[in-house]
Amino acid sequence: MRTITIDPITRLEGHGKIDIFVNQDGEVENAYFQVPELRGFEKFCEGRPVEELPSIVTKICGVCPGCHHMASGKAVDAVFGVEPTATAKKIRELFYMAHFVHSHIAHFYALAAPDFVVGPTADPAERNILGVIAKVGLEIGTEVIKQRRIAQEIQALIGGHQTHVVMNIPGGVKKGITPEQRDDIVKKAEGFVEFSKFSIQLFKDVVLGNKDYVDLILNGPYSLVLHSMGLVDKNNLVNFYDGKVRVVDTTGNELYKYSGDEYIDYIEERVEPWSYLKFPYLKKIGWKGFIDGQDSSVYQATPLSRLNAADGMATPIAQQEYKFMYETLGGKPVHATLAMHWARLIELIYSAEHCLELALDPDIIGTDLRTPIEKIVGEGVGVVEAQRGTLTHHYWTDDKGMVRKVNLIVGTTNNNAAICMSIKKAAQGLIKKGEEVNEGTLNMIEMAFRAYDPCFSCATHSLPGQMRMILNVRDQEGNILQSTKRG
Amino acid sequence: MSSEQTNLKPKLKLAVYWGSACGGCCVSVLDTHEKLLDIVAAADPVFWPIALDIKYKDVEAMPDQSIDLTLFNGAVRNSENQHIAQLLRKKTKILVAYGSCAYMGGIPGLANFSGKSEVFERAYVETESTKNPERIFPVTEYPVEEGTLKLPKFFNDVLPLNKVVDVDYYIPGCPPQSERLIEVFTAIVSGAQLPPKGSVVGANDKTNCDECKRTKSENKTIDRFYRPWEIQDDKETCFLEQGVICMGPATRGGCGVRCVEGNSPCRGCYGPPPGATDPGAKMMSAIGTMINADNPEEIDKIIESIVDPAGLFYRFSLPGSILGRKVQ
């Protein structure tokens, strides 16, 4: 048995490692994806005043701090039994749309695009954002940097600190938006809409315009048939800040729709000795192992699963692109892992359009920023969609509002089992008997996790493990070449 | 820097690495925005896991002292963080502890109020959504059918970078302000005289209070402390004078007082100012001058109205402070 190790995995947030075991016949026996770290926010948040948590938990992740700040802000509101004012809620959501614009731009252009624009098996020295800029030209490269900068500037304006935002206070926000600032944000949001349209066109040209890439998306070893999770509004349209969690099964039928504070009835987490990261699964089905298919309890919480779980997008251009994606890929739900990149760009359009809608809303310059605190309920749950999956914060306090306990189920953690399975499937599909395993092949295995835009800084309350699963290796026509059963 | 300047010098080799970190420090490098293009014009990034496909084995193959500048962010939480810190020290001429976690332990350093077993117990057993009746914990070596899977050892304590390797400079902040990074980087590229080894750079010698725009009055005293939601912040007066704990007096300037600009009190991510080694001691002396009481009982009562003082005063600095950790 030979071991191929990829350490560290790269172009993602946080730490991870892949071990691939290849037998004497040159076939992949198994592949393990490991998250080698833990920080333990659940423990050291104990004893803190609960209102401090929104600005402590941002440090779970420096790429999506705004998501933790929002989930935490909502959980703290619930601890105090307050609803933010209409203006405060809209300011939070406006901030949040700029946050999605920043993160989705960063992932698509800096982390994902090198695999498509520069090429999956290109020289690793060039397979990065600088290589992307070299390919697309400095003009486009500068525009990418500029739009992300503007998204950061809007966050800094509203959120105080440009990265580790400090805007939320129980019942509202600490700072309002002036009419002049609003006018500026409107112009910037109009720029986001144009840029997001440009980005999806770039995707269509570079990826969909390349037969090999389309083949890789549709027929490569990158598909997993799993259930899909995402937050939806009252019309079952994708929402990032508020709504109910909807889970649809592998065929697209609704399994559950629940409010965030009921999560404990629907989600359970498993610990494996080989992993610092836990494995969430659908509690009512129960843990069935690392298997895909309708009987599995493993689900995905990604841009694609959000689109699968919803009936559509709440803004016009995003909705148009939503329909086009499903028409092109043969209807809902889609299970092609690499289509997550496409879904992410549709979400980028939604974020931009909704950012503009909110900036134009008359309430956004309101001055009623805080609902007064009258009581301490002592327990609260906050759920939002983070870029990387449904994010849950649950706090318990004493009667003074000092934290007794914290439970967190973080975006990427939802996808831990799915990522393990995607990597194994990619390894088994790409490492061929009798063929030399080169760097390009290993990068194409890494592409299996990269589609999830994982953040193991976020997720490191847990670790990866041995995969018990049935694995079918298919050829490009979808015929099963090899079926492996483990566990 | 001008392109003329960069053309005259060989390009530097730059590494950016994360230990136990959130990624925010890497984002702060990205947040140099258009100037990032100037940085890569003057320095070739040779290792940066968030952005480049360079692996540990590639770093191991680099000659010693071949990296000119390494920005090491994140604390040392486990054996992998320690190992890579040592590897990068060997390969690097100027090693910078970049950001609050590498400098002082940062927010994850609050875990030093407990220990590994308590962290594991909460994360893997007690959490309400976890089902683990067999009490399974991650282990450093686990035999599977095909071989052995290894994980880094999780240390009992969070350590700042200088507890495991020799550090040349410290750039504070959670994360450091990108403008300060550009200043330090430009100084290194230009070959300017660098400050003595061990200096805090990318910050200034003032306190955050010195740079704060909120109004302060002379000899203001207070009768009790409030939590931020207990008062209506007037958005103009010094937080401390409104009775809300703000770490400004015990914090080094350089961030631009960002959080206060967002109507939020400072929490001390830039670390203690020059001359103060411990933020808690510095903060207590600042508060002492403000308390409106004459007898010890009244003073105690006012001090007691500060909730979670240890968690506030050492929010970013417990592992690097005199305390280091809670006594076990």
Tab-separated table of C-alpha atoms in Angstrom, chain A residues 86-244:
chain	number	residue	atom	x	y	z
A	86	ALA	CA	-37.178	47.899	10.873
A	87	THR	CA	-34.276	50.200	10.010
A	88	ALA	CA	-31.775	48.164	12.038
A	89	LYS	CA	-32.835	44.944	10.350
A	90	LYS	CA	-32.465	46.476	6.899
A	91	ILE	CA	-29.057	47.968	7.755
A	92	ARG	CA	-27.889	44.557	8.933
A	93	GLU	CA	-29.109	42.953	5.746
A	94	LEU	CA	-27.560	45.640	3.547
A	95	PHE	CA	-24.243	45.038	5.261
A	96	TYR	CA	-24.760	41.327	4.773
A	97	MET	CA	-25.267	41.639	1.022
A	98	ALA	CA	-21.982	43.573	0.719
A	99	HIS	CA	-20.405	40.787	2.767
A	100	PHE	CA	-21.614	38.173	0.298
A	101	VAL	CA	-20.335	40.272	-2.605
A	102	HIS	CA	-16.854	40.411	-1.039
A	103	SER	CA	-16.701	36.725	-0.186
A	104	HIS	CA	-18.170	35.351	-3.404
A	105	ILE	CA	-15.830	37.556	-5.476
A	106	ALA	CA	-12.852	36.413	-3.402
A	107	HIS	CA	-13.751	32.761	-3.793
A	108	PHE	CA	-14.585	32.793	-7.463
A	109	TYR	CA	-11.649	34.847	-8.687
A	110	ALA	CA	-8.875	34.102	-6.177
A	111	LEU	CA	-9.613	30.533	-5.125
A	112	ALA	CA	-11.684	28.844	-7.856
A	113	ALA	CA	-10.885	30.632	-11.122
A	114	PRO	CA	-7.248	29.489	-11.248
A	115	ASP	CA	-8.535	25.947	-11.915
A	116	PHE	CA	-10.630	27.051	-14.878
A	117	VAL	CA	-9.011	30.194	-16.235
A	118	VAL	CA	-5.408	29.050	-15.824
A	119	GLY	CA	-6.324	25.369	-16.045
A	120	PRO	CA	-6.697	22.404	-13.687
A	121	THR	CA	-3.370	20.857	-14.616
A	122	ALA	CA	-1.442	24.071	-15.320
A	123	ASP	CA	1.915	24.796	-13.688
A	124	PRO	CA	1.163	25.174	-9.960
A	125	ALA	CA	3.401	28.240	-9.871
A	126	GLU	CA	0.925	29.996	-12.167
A	127	ARG	CA	-2.284	28.394	-10.970
A	128	ASN	CA	-3.300	31.257	-8.688
A	129	ILE	CA	-4.913	34.698	-8.724
A	130	LEU	CA	-1.815	36.250	-10.285
A	131	GLY	CA	-2.024	33.682	-13.069
A	132	VAL	CA	-5.698	34.533	-13.510
A	133	ILE	CA	-4.838	38.228	-13.845
A	134	ALA	CA	-2.105	37.359	-16.336
A	135	LYS	CA	-4.687	35.443	-18.416
A	136	VAL	CA	-7.641	37.821	-18.271
A	137	GLY	CA	-5.568	40.982	-18.370
A	138	LEU	CA	-4.760	43.717	-15.892
A	139	GLU	CA	-7.887	45.697	-16.723
A	140	ILE	CA	-10.249	42.934	-15.626
A	141	GLY	CA	-7.930	41.990	-12.770
A	142	THR	CA	-8.019	45.534	-11.453
A	143	GLU	CA	-11.814	45.626	-11.765
A	144	VAL	CA	-12.077	42.453	-9.653
A	145	ILE	CA	-9.874	44.000	-6.969
A	146	LYS	CA	-11.816	47.266	-7.151
A	147	GLN	CA	-15.258	45.699	-6.741
A	148	ARG	CA	-14.102	43.636	-3.783
A	149	ARG	CA	-12.539	46.744	-2.269
A	150	ILE	CA	-15.829	48.611	-2.612
A	151	ALA	CA	-17.652	45.735	-0.895
A	152	GLN	CA	-15.142	45.980	1.969
A	153	GLU	CA	-15.592	49.758	2.135
A	154	ILE	CA	-19.370	49.434	2.480
A	155	GLN	CA	-18.853	46.915	5.271
A	156	ALA	CA	-16.389	49.229	7.023
A	157	LEU	CA	-18.783	52.169	6.718
A	158	ILE	CA	-21.732	50.289	8.190
A	159	GLY	CA	-19.939	47.772	10.359
A	160	GLY	CA	-17.204	49.892	11.943
A	161	HIS	CA	-14.273	47.571	11.384
A	162	GLN	CA	-13.750	46.421	7.792
A	163	THR	CA	-13.087	42.806	8.766
A	164	HIS	CA	-14.172	42.079	12.285
A	165	VAL	CA	-17.396	44.026	12.204
A	166	VAL	CA	-18.787	45.518	15.453
A	167	MET	CA	-22.189	46.861	14.354
A	168	ASN	CA	-24.725	44.719	16.224
A	169	ILE	CA	-26.078	45.579	19.644
A	170	PRO	CA	-28.996	43.736	21.252
A	171	GLY	CA	-32.131	44.980	19.517
A	172	GLY	CA	-30.424	46.795	16.681
A	173	VAL	CA	-27.301	48.444	15.343
A	174	LYS	CA	-24.836	50.977	16.710
A	175	LYS	CA	-24.647	53.241	13.698
A	176	GLY	CA	-27.120	54.536	11.128
A	177	ILE	CA	-26.714	55.515	7.489
A	178	THR	CA	-26.905	59.167	6.403
A	179	PRO	CA	-28.649	60.196	3.161
A	180	GLU	CA	-25.263	61.085	1.627
A	181	GLN	CA	-23.839	57.697	2.553
A	182	ARG	CA	-26.954	56.042	1.145
A	183	ASP	CA	-26.493	57.843	-2.193
A	184	ASP	CA	-22.922	56.593	-2.327
A	185	ILE	CA	-23.959	53.009	-1.514
A	186	VAL	CA	-26.598	53.108	-4.267
A	187	LYS	CA	-23.930	53.968	-6.846
A	188	LYS	CA	-21.647	51.244	-5.545
A	189	ALA	CA	-24.428	48.662	-5.534
A	190	GLU	CA	-25.244	49.529	-9.146
A	191	GLY	CA	-21.612	48.749	-9.869
A	192	PHE	CA	-21.982	45.375	-8.120
A	193	VAL	CA	-24.941	44.473	-10.324
A	194	GLU	CA	-22.964	45.225	-13.469
A	195	PHE	CA	-19.924	43.372	-12.188
A	196	SER	CA	-21.942	40.324	-11.160
A	197	LYS	CA	-23.453	40.172	-14.652
A	198	PHE	CA	-19.961	40.414	-16.084
A	199	SER	CA	-18.792	37.594	-13.794
A	200	ILE	CA	-21.482	35.153	-14.848
A	201	GLN	CA	-20.793	35.981	-18.490
A	202	LEU	CA	-17.122	35.245	-17.855
A	203	PHE	CA	-18.138	31.905	-16.358
A	204	LYS	CA	-20.284	31.139	-19.386
A	205	ASP	CA	-17.477	32.043	-21.774
A	206	VAL	CA	-14.584	30.374	-19.994
A	207	VAL	CA	-16.259	27.358	-18.413
A	208	LEU	CA	-19.475	26.641	-20.298
A	209	GLY	CA	-17.795	27.605	-23.556
A	210	ASN	CA	-15.207	24.869	-23.045
A	211	LYS	CA	-16.477	21.397	-23.880
A	212	ASP	CA	-13.896	19.735	-21.631
A	213	TYR	CA	-15.022	21.736	-18.608
A	214	VAL	CA	-18.700	21.069	-19.280
A	215	ASP	CA	-17.849	17.401	-19.530
A	216	LEU	CA	-15.911	17.595	-16.285
A	217	ILE	CA	-18.850	19.237	-14.511
A	218	LEU	CA	-21.470	16.848	-15.817
A	219	ASN	CA	-19.605	13.583	-16.179
A	220	GLY	CA	-16.431	13.892	-14.140
A	221	PRO	CA	-16.052	12.096	-10.825
A	222	TYR	CA	-17.486	15.075	-9.011
A	223	SER	CA	-21.158	14.298	-8.429
A	224	LEU	CA	-22.784	13.257	-5.175
A	225	VAL	CA	-26.473	12.578	-4.800
A	226	LEU	CA	-27.335	14.116	-1.427
A	227	HIS	CA	-30.078	16.102	0.267
A	228	SER	CA	-29.969	19.901	0.048
A	229	MET	CA	-30.337	22.512	2.789
A	230	GLY	CA	-30.920	26.258	2.589
A	231	LEU	CA	-32.729	29.191	4.169
A	232	VAL	CA	-35.878	30.359	2.330
A	233	ASP	CA	-38.211	33.319	2.716
A	234	LYS	CA	-42.007	33.059	2.985
A	235	ASN	CA	-42.242	32.481	-0.766
A	236	ASN	CA	-39.611	29.720	-0.617
A	237	LEU	CA	-37.072	31.946	-2.337
A	238	VAL	CA	-33.390	32.002	-1.354
A	239	ASN	CA	-32.668	34.281	1.599
A	240	PHE	CA	-29.390	34.748	3.462
A	241	TYR	CA	-30.402	36.754	6.530
A	242	ASP	CA	-33.756	35.400	7.597
A	243	GLY	CA	-36.426	32.796	6.991
A	244	LYS	CA	-36.888	29.090	7.563
